[in-house]
GROMACS .gro file of C-alpha atoms in nm:
model
  251
    1MET     CA    1  12.132  12.370  -6.599
    2HIS     CA    2  12.381  12.608  -6.756
    3GLN     CA    3  12.720  12.609  -6.533
    4PRO     CA    4  12.844  12.904  -6.407
    5PRO     CA    5  13.244  12.949  -6.444
    6ALA     CA    6  13.427  12.878  -6.036
    7SER     CA    7  13.547  13.203  -6.126
    8SER     CA    8  13.226  13.447  -6.149
    9TYR     CA    9  13.199  13.476  -5.805
   10LEU     CA   10  13.577  13.664  -5.765
   11ARG     CA   11  13.504  13.768  -6.075
   12CYS     CA   12  13.200  13.960  -5.990
   13LEU     CA   13  13.367  14.124  -5.622
   14HIS     CA   14  13.636  14.267  -5.865
   15LEU     CA   15  13.425  14.399  -6.126
   16ALA     CA   16  13.144  14.533  -5.907
   17CYS     CA   17  13.455  14.747  -5.716
   18ARG     CA   18  13.644  14.887  -6.023
   19LEU     CA   19  13.280  14.939  -6.224
   20LEU     CA   20  13.116  15.111  -5.925
   21SER     CA   21  13.391  15.294  -5.798
   22GLY     CA   22  13.394  15.485  -6.169
   23MET     CA   23  13.059  15.496  -6.125
   24ALA     CA   24  13.038  15.673  -5.836
   25LEU     CA   25  13.284  15.976  -5.964
   26MET     CA   26  13.046  15.929  -6.236
   27ALA     CA   27  12.751  15.908  -6.159
   28GLY     CA   28  12.662  16.320  -6.123
   29VAL     CA   29  12.416  16.477  -5.887
   30LEU     CA   30  12.092  16.316  -5.832
   31SER     CA   31  11.820  16.637  -5.805
   32ALA     CA   32  11.488  16.762  -5.729
   33ALA     CA   33  11.293  16.918  -6.036
   34SER     CA   34  11.375  17.271  -5.930
   35ALA     CA   35  11.645  17.433  -5.761
   36GLN     CA   36  11.359  17.604  -5.553
   37GLU     CA   37  11.266  17.225  -5.429
   38THR     CA   38  11.389  16.999  -5.122
   39VAL     CA   39  11.378  16.605  -5.170
   40SER     CA   40  11.241  16.423  -4.976
   41VAL     CA   41  11.310  16.067  -4.766
   42ALA     CA   42  11.086  15.912  -5.053
   43GLU     CA   43  11.212  16.089  -5.329
   44VAL     CA   44  11.610  16.009  -5.239
   45LEU     CA   45  11.504  15.622  -5.171
   46GLN     CA   46  11.372  15.629  -5.533
   47LEU     CA   47  11.648  15.786  -5.695
   48SER     CA   48  11.914  15.570  -5.476
   49GLN     CA   49  11.714  15.261  -5.610
   50ARG     CA   50  11.731  15.403  -5.954
   51TRP     CA   51  12.095  15.488  -5.931
   52LEU     CA   52  12.144  15.155  -5.795
   53ASP     CA   53  12.008  14.978  -6.071
   54THR     CA   54  12.174  15.120  -6.368
   55ALA     CA   55  12.527  15.037  -6.163
   56VAL     CA   56  12.404  14.661  -6.093
   57GLY     CA   57  12.289  14.594  -6.456
   58GLU     CA   58  12.609  14.782  -6.605
   59GLN     CA   59  12.750  14.511  -6.353
   60GLN     CA   60  12.533  14.183  -6.506
   61ASN     CA   61  12.628  14.293  -6.825
   62THR     CA   62  13.032  14.252  -6.777
   63LEU     CA   63  12.899  13.885  -6.626
   64LYS     CA   64  12.732  13.821  -6.913
   65GLY     CA   65  12.416  13.665  -6.752
   66SER     CA   66  12.608  13.385  -6.572
   67LEU     CA   67  12.418  13.540  -6.276
   68ARG     CA   68  12.126  13.736  -6.212
   69MET     CA   69  12.161  14.026  -6.058
   70GLU     CA   70  11.892  14.206  -5.826
   71VAL     CA   71  11.887  14.467  -5.579
   72ASN     CA   72  11.679  14.598  -5.272
   73VAL     CA   73  11.685  14.986  -5.101
   74GLY     CA   74  11.637  14.921  -4.744
   75THR     CA   75  11.514  15.225  -4.536
   76LEU     CA   76  11.671  15.511  -4.357
   77ASP     CA   77  11.704  15.536  -3.953
   78THR     CA   78  11.397  15.675  -3.876
   79ARG     CA   79  11.569  15.857  -3.595
   80LEU     CA   80  11.738  16.095  -3.855
   81LYS     CA   81  11.620  16.440  -3.876
   82LEU     CA   82  11.758  16.570  -4.217
   83ALA     CA   83  11.783  16.888  -4.307
   84PRO     CA   84  11.642  17.012  -4.649
   85CYS     CA   85  11.825  16.992  -4.964
   86VAL     CA   86  11.823  17.072  -5.293
   87ARG     CA   87  12.068  16.803  -5.455
   88VAL     CA   88  12.126  16.462  -5.296
   89GLU     CA   89  12.429  16.254  -5.442
   90PRO     CA   90  12.421  15.880  -5.373
   91TYR     CA   91  12.814  15.687  -5.391
   92LEU     CA   92  13.028  15.406  -5.282
   93PRO     CA   93  13.242  15.447  -4.983
   94VAL     CA   94  13.569  15.350  -5.019
   95GLY     CA   95  13.605  14.926  -4.900
   96THR     CA   96  13.223  14.898  -4.985
   97ARG     CA   97  13.163  14.626  -5.225
   98LEU     CA   98  12.767  14.621  -5.400
   99TRP     CA   99  12.772  14.232  -5.335
  100GLY     CA  100  12.507  14.088  -5.042
  101ARG     CA  101  12.363  14.316  -4.799
  102THR     CA  102  12.606  14.636  -4.776
  103ARG     CA  103  12.551  15.005  -4.761
  104ILE     CA  104  12.572  15.313  -4.992
  105GLY     CA  105  12.606  15.631  -4.879
  106LEU     CA  106  12.436  15.937  -4.919
  107ARG     CA  107  12.525  16.315  -4.923
  108CYS     CA  108  12.354  16.632  -4.949
  109LEU     CA  109  12.544  16.888  -5.203
  110GLU     CA  110  12.328  17.194  -5.174
  111GLY     CA  111  12.079  17.273  -4.874
  112PRO     CA  112  12.106  17.492  -4.554
  113THR     CA  113  12.296  17.219  -4.370
  114ARG     CA  114  12.540  16.970  -4.520
  115TRP     CA  115  12.473  16.600  -4.443
  116ASN     CA  116  12.573  16.270  -4.544
  117VAL     CA  117  12.406  15.919  -4.409
  118SER     CA  118  12.453  15.597  -4.504
  119LEU     CA  119  12.110  15.377  -4.614
  120PRO     CA  120  12.182  15.017  -4.631
  121ILE     CA  121  12.054  14.762  -4.954
  122THR     CA  122  12.121  14.444  -5.049
  123VAL     CA  123  12.237  14.290  -5.427
  124ARG     CA  124  12.146  13.924  -5.469
  125ALA     CA  125  12.366  13.753  -5.727
  126LEU     CA  126  12.143  13.459  -5.858
  127GLY     CA  127  12.289  13.154  -6.054
  128PRO     CA  128  12.275  12.795  -6.019
  129ALA     CA  129  12.512  12.620  -5.747
  130TRP     CA  130  12.542  12.229  -5.569
  131VAL     CA  131  12.323  12.258  -5.273
  132VAL     CA  132  12.355  11.954  -4.990
  133LYS     CA  133  12.080  11.701  -5.029
  134GLY     CA  134  12.063  11.621  -4.672
  135ASN     CA  135  12.213  11.690  -4.327
  136LEU     CA  136  12.599  11.630  -4.281
  137ALA     CA  137  12.849  11.583  -3.982
  138ALA     CA  138  13.152  11.760  -4.008
  139GLY     CA  139  13.398  11.518  -4.132
  140SER     CA  140  13.215  11.359  -4.385
  141VAL     CA  141  13.382  11.300  -4.696
  142LEU     CA  142  13.148  11.427  -4.999
  143ALA     CA  143  13.039  11.196  -5.288
  144GLY     CA  144  12.843  11.346  -5.597
  145PRO     CA  145  12.507  11.211  -5.481
  146ASP     CA  146  12.569  11.387  -5.153
  147ALA     CA  147  12.440  11.755  -5.403
  148MET     CA  148  12.233  11.843  -5.627
  149GLN     CA  149  12.219  12.199  -5.854
  150ALA     CA  150  11.986  12.425  -5.725
  151GLU     CA  151  11.908  12.804  -5.806
  152VAL     CA  152  12.082  12.995  -5.511
  153ASP     CA  153  12.198  13.394  -5.347
  154TRP     CA  154  12.595  13.359  -5.451
  155ALA     CA  155  12.660  13.689  -5.216
  156ASP     CA  156  12.442  13.579  -4.932
  157GLU     CA  157  12.760  13.456  -4.808
  158PHE     CA  158  13.146  13.600  -4.849
  159SER     CA  159  13.283  13.276  -4.902
  160PRO     CA  160  13.279  13.183  -5.271
  161VAL     CA  161  12.999  12.931  -5.421
  162ILE     CA  162  13.199  12.577  -5.537
  163ALA     CA  163  13.055  12.586  -5.909
  164ASP     CA  164  13.275  12.326  -5.989
  165PRO     CA  165  13.199  11.892  -5.882
  166SER     CA  166  13.531  11.760  -5.920
  167HIS     CA  167  13.671  12.053  -5.649
  168TRP     CA  168  13.455  11.945  -5.380
  169VAL     CA  169  13.375  11.535  -5.440
  170GLY     CA  170  13.586  11.344  -5.260
  171GLN     CA  171  13.657  11.623  -4.979
  172VAL     CA  172  13.580  11.636  -4.630
  173THR     CA  173  13.353  11.920  -4.466
  174ALA     CA  174  13.475  12.128  -4.221
  175ARG     CA  175  13.169  12.203  -4.027
  176PRO     CA  176  12.820  12.041  -3.988
  177LEU     CA  177  12.605  12.084  -4.312
  178VAL     CA  178  12.229  12.141  -4.343
  179ALA     CA  179  12.003  12.037  -4.640
  180GLY     CA  180  11.984  12.326  -4.887
  181GLN     CA  181  12.301  12.446  -4.788
  182ALA     CA  182  12.514  12.586  -5.087
  183LEU     CA  183  12.855  12.419  -5.127
  184ARG     CA  184  13.132  12.752  -5.011
  185GLN     CA  185  13.475  12.667  -5.035
  186GLY     CA  186  13.508  12.832  -4.633
  187MET     CA  187  13.265  12.480  -4.566
  188ILE     CA  188  13.525  12.176  -4.686
  189ARG     CA  189  13.919  12.069  -4.641
  190PRO     CA  190  14.088  11.851  -4.834
  191ALA     CA  191  14.021  11.489  -4.705
  192GLN     CA  192  14.333  11.319  -4.489
  193VAL     CA  193  14.453  10.994  -4.674
  194PHE     CA  194  14.691  10.856  -4.403
  195PRO     CA  195  14.701  10.873  -4.042
  196VAL     CA  196  15.024  10.906  -3.806
  197GLY     CA  197  15.250  10.622  -3.807
  198SER     CA  198  15.169  10.470  -4.198
  199GLN     CA  199  15.394  10.293  -4.392
  200VAL     CA  200  15.436  10.555  -4.746
  201ARG     CA  201  15.662  10.528  -5.010
  202VAL     CA  202  15.931  10.829  -5.014
  203LEU     CA  203  15.926  10.952  -5.342
  204ALA     CA  204  16.297  11.150  -5.324
  205VAL     CA  205  16.377  11.362  -5.683
  206GLY     CA  206  16.632  11.585  -5.769
  207PRO     CA  207  16.831  11.735  -6.105
  208GLY     CA  208  16.841  11.391  -6.357
  209PHE     CA  209  16.761  11.163  -6.083
  210GLN     CA  210  16.425  11.020  -5.872
  211ILE     CA  211  16.473  10.744  -5.595
  212ALA     CA  212  16.198  10.538  -5.424
  213THR     CA  213  16.283  10.445  -5.100
  214ASP     CA  214  16.008  10.407  -4.743
  215GLY     CA  215  15.974  10.584  -4.432
  216GLN     CA  216  15.708  10.634  -4.191
  217ALA     CA  217  15.475  10.881  -4.149
  218LEU     CA  218  15.556  11.154  -3.853
  219THR     CA  219  15.203  11.363  -3.942
  220PRO     CA  220  14.879  11.286  -4.059
  221GLY     CA  221  14.849  11.285  -4.445
  222VAL     CA  222  14.652  11.556  -4.672
  223VAL     CA  223  14.690  11.574  -5.077
  224GLY     CA  224  14.902  11.833  -5.196
  225GLN     CA  225  14.977  11.964  -4.847
  226GLN     CA  226  15.307  11.891  -4.650
  227VAL     CA  227  15.356  11.575  -4.444
  228ARG     CA  228  15.683  11.482  -4.160
  229VAL     CA  229  15.817  11.157  -4.272
  230ARG     CA  230  16.079  10.916  -4.089
  231MET     CA  231  16.290  10.774  -4.327
  232ASP     CA  232  16.458  10.366  -4.280
  233GLY     CA  233  16.764  10.603  -4.099
  234GLY     CA  234  16.653  10.768  -3.849
  235LYS     CA  235  16.643  11.127  -4.063
  236ALA     CA  236  16.288  11.304  -4.042
  237VAL     CA  237  16.228  11.492  -4.374
  238SER     CA  238  15.921  11.673  -4.548
  239GLY     CA  239  15.729  11.665  -4.818
  240VAL     CA  240  15.451  11.672  -5.030
  241VAL     CA  241  15.171  11.362  -5.028
  242LEU     CA  242  15.103  11.277  -5.428
  243ASP     CA  243  14.826  11.028  -5.306
  244VAL     CA  244  14.751  10.713  -5.057
  245LYS     CA  245  15.073  10.620  -5.027
  246THR     CA  246  15.339  10.832  -5.169
  247VAL     CA  247  15.500  11.114  -5.051
  248ARG     CA  248  15.728  11.334  -5.324
  249ILE     CA  249  16.087  11.534  -5.141
  250GLU     CA  250  16.270  11.768  -5.309
  251MET     CA  251  16.618  11.740  -5.265
   0.00000   0.00000   0.00000
Protein backbone atom coordinates (compact mmCIF):
# COMPACT_ATOMS: atom_id res chain seq x y z
CA MET A 1 0.00 0.00 0.00
CA HIS A 2 1.31 3.46 -0.87
CA GLN A 3 2.45 5.27 2.26
CA PRO A 4 1.62 9.01 2.20
CA PRO A 5 4.12 11.38 3.82
CA ALA A 6 3.51 12.18 7.47
CA SER A 7 2.96 15.83 6.58
CA SER A 8 0.06 15.07 4.20
CA TYR A 9 -2.58 15.95 6.76
CA LEU A 10 -1.06 19.30 7.71
CA ARG A 11 -0.37 20.21 4.06
CA CYS A 12 -3.96 19.36 3.28
CA LEU A 13 -5.24 21.75 5.95
CA HIS A 14 -2.93 24.57 4.94
CA LEU A 15 -3.59 24.19 1.19
CA ALA A 16 -7.35 23.92 1.77
CA CYS A 17 -7.41 27.25 3.59
CA ARG A 18 -5.25 29.01 0.99
CA LEU A 19 -6.88 27.49 -2.09
CA LEU A 20 -10.47 27.70 -0.99
CA SER A 21 -10.24 31.19 0.43
CA GLY A 22 -9.24 32.23 -3.06
CA MET A 23 -12.04 30.23 -4.60
CA ALA A 24 -14.53 31.92 -2.28
CA LEU A 25 -13.49 35.21 -3.86
CA MET A 26 -13.21 33.93 -7.42
CA ALA A 27 -16.05 31.42 -7.64
CA GLY A 28 -18.50 34.03 -8.88
CA VAL A 29 -22.25 33.99 -8.43
CA LEU A 30 -24.37 30.90 -8.94
CA SER A 31 -27.61 31.95 -10.55
CA ALA A 32 -30.81 30.52 -11.98
CA ALA A 33 -31.19 30.05 -15.74
CA SER A 34 -33.11 33.27 -16.09
CA ALA A 35 -33.15 36.47 -14.08
CA GLN A 36 -36.90 36.06 -13.89
CA GLU A 37 -36.68 32.73 -12.04
CA THR A 38 -35.98 32.02 -8.42
CA VAL A 39 -33.62 29.34 -7.13
CA SER A 40 -35.33 26.52 -5.23
CA VAL A 41 -33.82 24.78 -2.21
CA ALA A 42 -33.09 21.72 -4.38
CA GLU A 43 -31.28 23.90 -6.91
CA VAL A 44 -29.28 25.61 -4.16
CA LEU A 45 -28.11 22.21 -2.88
CA GLN A 46 -27.18 21.08 -6.40
CA LEU A 47 -25.22 24.27 -7.05
CA SER A 48 -23.47 23.89 -3.67
CA GLN A 49 -22.52 20.30 -4.50
CA ARG A 50 -20.99 21.37 -7.84
CA TRP A 51 -19.08 24.23 -6.20
CA LEU A 52 -17.71 21.92 -3.53
CA ASP A 53 -16.80 19.17 -6.00
CA THR A 54 -14.70 21.68 -7.91
CA ALA A 55 -13.03 23.06 -4.79
CA VAL A 56 -12.22 19.65 -3.32
CA GLY A 57 -11.07 18.38 -6.73
CA GLU A 58 -8.54 21.22 -6.95
CA GLN A 59 -7.41 20.40 -3.43
CA GLN A 60 -6.86 16.73 -4.30
CA ASN A 61 -4.83 17.67 -7.40
CA THR A 62 -2.58 19.81 -5.22
CA LEU A 63 -2.01 16.84 -2.89
CA LYS A 64 -0.88 14.74 -5.89
CA GLY A 65 -3.26 11.91 -5.12
CA SER A 66 -1.88 10.97 -1.69
CA LEU A 67 -5.42 11.25 -0.32
CA ARG A 68 -8.73 10.64 -2.06
CA MET A 69 -11.12 13.46 -1.28
CA GLU A 70 -14.91 13.11 -1.08
CA VAL A 71 -17.56 15.65 -0.15
CA ASN A 72 -21.16 15.17 0.93
CA VAL A 73 -23.65 18.01 1.19
CA GLY A 74 -26.10 18.01 4.07
CA THR A 75 -29.50 19.69 4.19
CA LEU A 76 -30.73 23.08 5.27
CA ASP A 77 -32.67 23.44 8.49
CA THR A 78 -36.27 22.55 7.61
CA ARG A 79 -37.49 25.34 9.89
CA LEU A 80 -35.94 27.97 7.63
CA LYS A 81 -38.35 29.97 5.48
CA LEU A 82 -36.15 31.45 2.79
CA ALA A 83 -37.43 34.28 0.65
CA PRO A 84 -37.26 33.77 -3.14
CA CYS A 85 -33.81 34.54 -4.55
CA VAL A 86 -32.55 34.93 -8.10
CA ARG A 87 -28.84 34.69 -7.29
CA VAL A 88 -27.29 32.56 -4.55
CA GLU A 89 -23.57 32.49 -3.75
CA PRO A 90 -21.80 29.72 -1.80
CA TYR A 91 -18.76 30.83 0.19
CA LEU A 92 -16.32 29.58 2.79
CA PRO A 93 -16.76 31.38 6.15
CA VAL A 94 -13.65 32.92 7.69
CA GLY A 95 -11.77 30.42 9.83
CA THR A 96 -13.53 27.42 8.26
CA ARG A 97 -11.67 24.54 6.59
CA LEU A 98 -13.00 22.03 4.10
CA TRP A 99 -12.02 19.15 6.37
CA GLY A 100 -14.25 16.71 8.24
CA ARG A 101 -17.65 17.89 9.43
CA THR A 102 -17.86 21.57 8.67
CA ARG A 103 -20.07 24.09 6.89
CA ILE A 104 -20.21 26.55 4.04
CA GLY A 105 -22.26 29.72 3.79
CA LEU A 106 -25.02 30.47 1.29
CA ARG A 107 -26.11 34.06 0.74
CA CYS A 108 -28.77 35.62 -1.42
CA LEU A 109 -27.34 38.40 -3.59
CA GLU A 110 -30.46 39.29 -5.53
CA GLY A 111 -33.99 38.97 -4.20
CA PRO A 112 -36.70 40.81 -2.27
CA THR A 113 -34.98 39.83 1.02
CA ARG A 114 -31.25 39.22 1.46
CA TRP A 115 -30.51 36.14 3.54
CA ASN A 116 -27.43 34.24 4.71
CA VAL A 117 -27.54 30.65 5.97
CA SER A 118 -25.14 27.81 6.81
CA LEU A 119 -25.11 24.47 5.04
CA PRO A 120 -23.54 21.47 6.83
CA ILE A 121 -21.12 19.40 4.76
CA THR A 122 -18.72 16.51 5.31
CA VAL A 123 -15.33 16.35 3.59
CA ARG A 124 -13.54 13.00 3.74
CA ALA A 125 -9.83 12.45 3.04
CA LEU A 126 -9.32 8.75 2.43
CA GLY A 127 -5.86 7.23 2.53
CA PRO A 128 -3.63 4.59 4.16
CA ALA A 129 -2.89 4.83 7.87
CA TRP A 130 -1.91 2.62 10.79
CA VAL A 131 -4.80 1.18 12.81
CA VAL A 132 -4.57 -0.85 16.00
CA LYS A 133 -5.35 -4.56 15.63
CA GLY A 134 -6.92 -5.03 19.06
CA ASN A 135 -8.06 -3.12 22.12
CA LEU A 136 -5.22 -1.44 24.04
CA ALA A 137 -5.31 -0.09 27.58
CA ALA A 138 -3.98 3.35 28.41
CA GLY A 139 -0.25 3.18 29.13
CA SER A 140 0.42 0.32 26.70
CA VAL A 141 3.81 0.46 24.94
CA LEU A 142 3.23 0.19 21.19
CA ALA A 143 5.15 -2.36 19.12
CA GLY A 144 5.10 -3.03 15.38
CA PRO A 145 2.67 -6.01 15.57
CA ASP A 146 0.10 -3.86 17.43
CA ALA A 147 -1.01 -2.06 14.25
CA MET A 148 -1.62 -2.71 10.57
CA GLN A 149 -2.21 -0.54 7.53
CA ALA A 150 -5.75 0.19 6.34
CA GLU A 151 -7.60 2.91 4.50
CA VAL A 152 -9.13 5.43 6.88
CA ASP A 153 -10.67 8.88 6.79
CA TRP A 154 -7.88 11.24 7.82
CA ALA A 155 -10.44 14.02 8.26
CA ASP A 156 -12.58 12.04 10.70
CA GLU A 157 -10.74 13.74 13.58
CA PHE A 158 -8.76 16.96 13.84
CA SER A 159 -5.67 15.30 15.39
CA PRO A 160 -3.20 14.38 12.58
CA VAL A 161 -2.75 10.76 11.53
CA ILE A 162 0.68 9.25 12.27
CA ALA A 163 1.77 7.88 8.90
CA ASP A 164 5.37 6.96 9.79
CA PRO A 165 5.61 3.88 12.06
CA SER A 166 8.90 5.12 13.53
CA HIS A 167 6.86 7.90 15.15
CA TRP A 168 4.65 5.53 17.16
CA VAL A 169 6.65 2.33 17.76
CA GLY A 170 7.91 2.43 21.36
CA GLN A 171 5.48 5.19 22.32
CA VAL A 172 2.82 4.79 25.04
CA THR A 173 -0.94 5.03 24.53
CA ALA A 174 -2.29 8.15 26.24
CA ARG A 175 -5.79 6.66 26.49
CA PRO A 176 -7.56 3.34 25.78
CA LEU A 177 -7.71 2.46 22.08
CA VAL A 178 -10.11 0.10 20.33
CA ALA A 179 -9.49 -2.24 17.42
CA GLY A 180 -9.60 -0.49 14.04
CA GLN A 181 -8.83 2.95 15.47
CA ALA A 182 -6.31 4.95 13.43
CA LEU A 183 -3.24 6.09 15.34
CA ARG A 184 -3.19 9.88 15.73
CA GLN A 185 -0.86 12.28 17.48
CA GLY A 186 -3.18 12.92 20.41
CA MET A 187 -3.37 9.22 21.23
CA ILE A 188 0.28 8.59 22.17
CA ARG A 189 3.02 10.02 24.35
CA PRO A 190 6.72 9.23 24.85
CA ALA A 191 7.53 6.28 27.07
CA GLN A 192 9.12 6.74 30.47
CA VAL A 193 12.62 5.23 30.46
CA PHE A 194 13.48 5.55 34.16
CA PRO A 195 11.51 6.35 37.37
CA VAL A 196 12.23 8.80 40.18
CA GLY A 197 15.22 7.70 42.27
CA SER A 198 17.07 5.97 39.42
CA GLN A 199 20.84 6.29 39.18
CA VAL A 200 21.69 7.97 35.88
CA ARG A 201 24.78 8.98 33.95
CA VAL A 202 25.03 12.77 33.69
CA LEU A 203 26.85 14.11 30.66
CA ALA A 204 27.89 17.72 31.25
CA VAL A 205 28.75 19.45 27.97
CA GLY A 206 30.28 22.88 27.44
CA PRO A 207 32.51 24.76 24.98
CA GLY A 208 35.40 22.42 24.26
CA PHE A 209 34.75 19.90 27.04
CA GLN A 210 32.55 17.00 28.09
CA ILE A 211 32.41 15.46 31.56
CA ALA A 212 30.55 12.33 32.67
CA THR A 213 29.44 11.81 36.26
CA ASP A 214 26.66 10.12 38.21
CA GLY A 215 23.39 11.49 39.56
CA GLN A 216 19.97 10.53 40.90
CA ALA A 217 16.72 11.27 39.03
CA LEU A 218 14.37 13.58 40.91
CA THR A 219 11.64 13.34 38.24
CA PRO A 220 10.66 10.55 35.79
CA GLY A 221 12.81 10.34 32.67
CA VAL A 222 11.28 10.51 29.19
CA VAL A 223 13.54 10.54 26.13
CA GLY A 224 13.81 14.03 24.66
CA GLN A 225 12.24 15.75 27.66
CA GLN A 226 13.60 17.70 30.62
CA VAL A 227 14.42 15.90 33.89
CA ARG A 228 15.71 17.04 37.28
CA VAL A 229 18.82 15.29 38.64
CA ARG A 230 20.64 15.54 41.98
CA MET A 231 24.40 15.43 41.54
CA ASP A 232 26.75 13.62 43.94
CA GLY A 233 27.52 16.89 45.68
CA GLY A 234 23.80 17.48 46.39
CA LYS A 235 23.19 20.15 43.74
CA ALA A 236 20.01 19.73 41.66
CA VAL A 237 20.28 20.45 37.93
CA SER A 238 18.06 20.09 34.86
CA GLY A 239 18.96 18.24 31.69
CA VAL A 240 17.54 16.41 28.69
CA VAL A 241 17.09 12.62 28.71
CA LEU A 242 19.13 11.01 25.91
CA ASP A 243 18.38 7.33 26.55
CA VAL A 244 17.47 4.85 29.31
CA LYS A 245 20.30 5.97 31.58
CA THR A 246 21.87 9.17 30.19
CA VAL A 247 21.02 12.81 30.87
CA ARG A 248 22.71 15.67 29.00
CA ILE A 249 23.35 18.99 30.78
CA GLU A 250 24.48 22.10 28.92
CA MET A 251 27.10 24.06 30.87
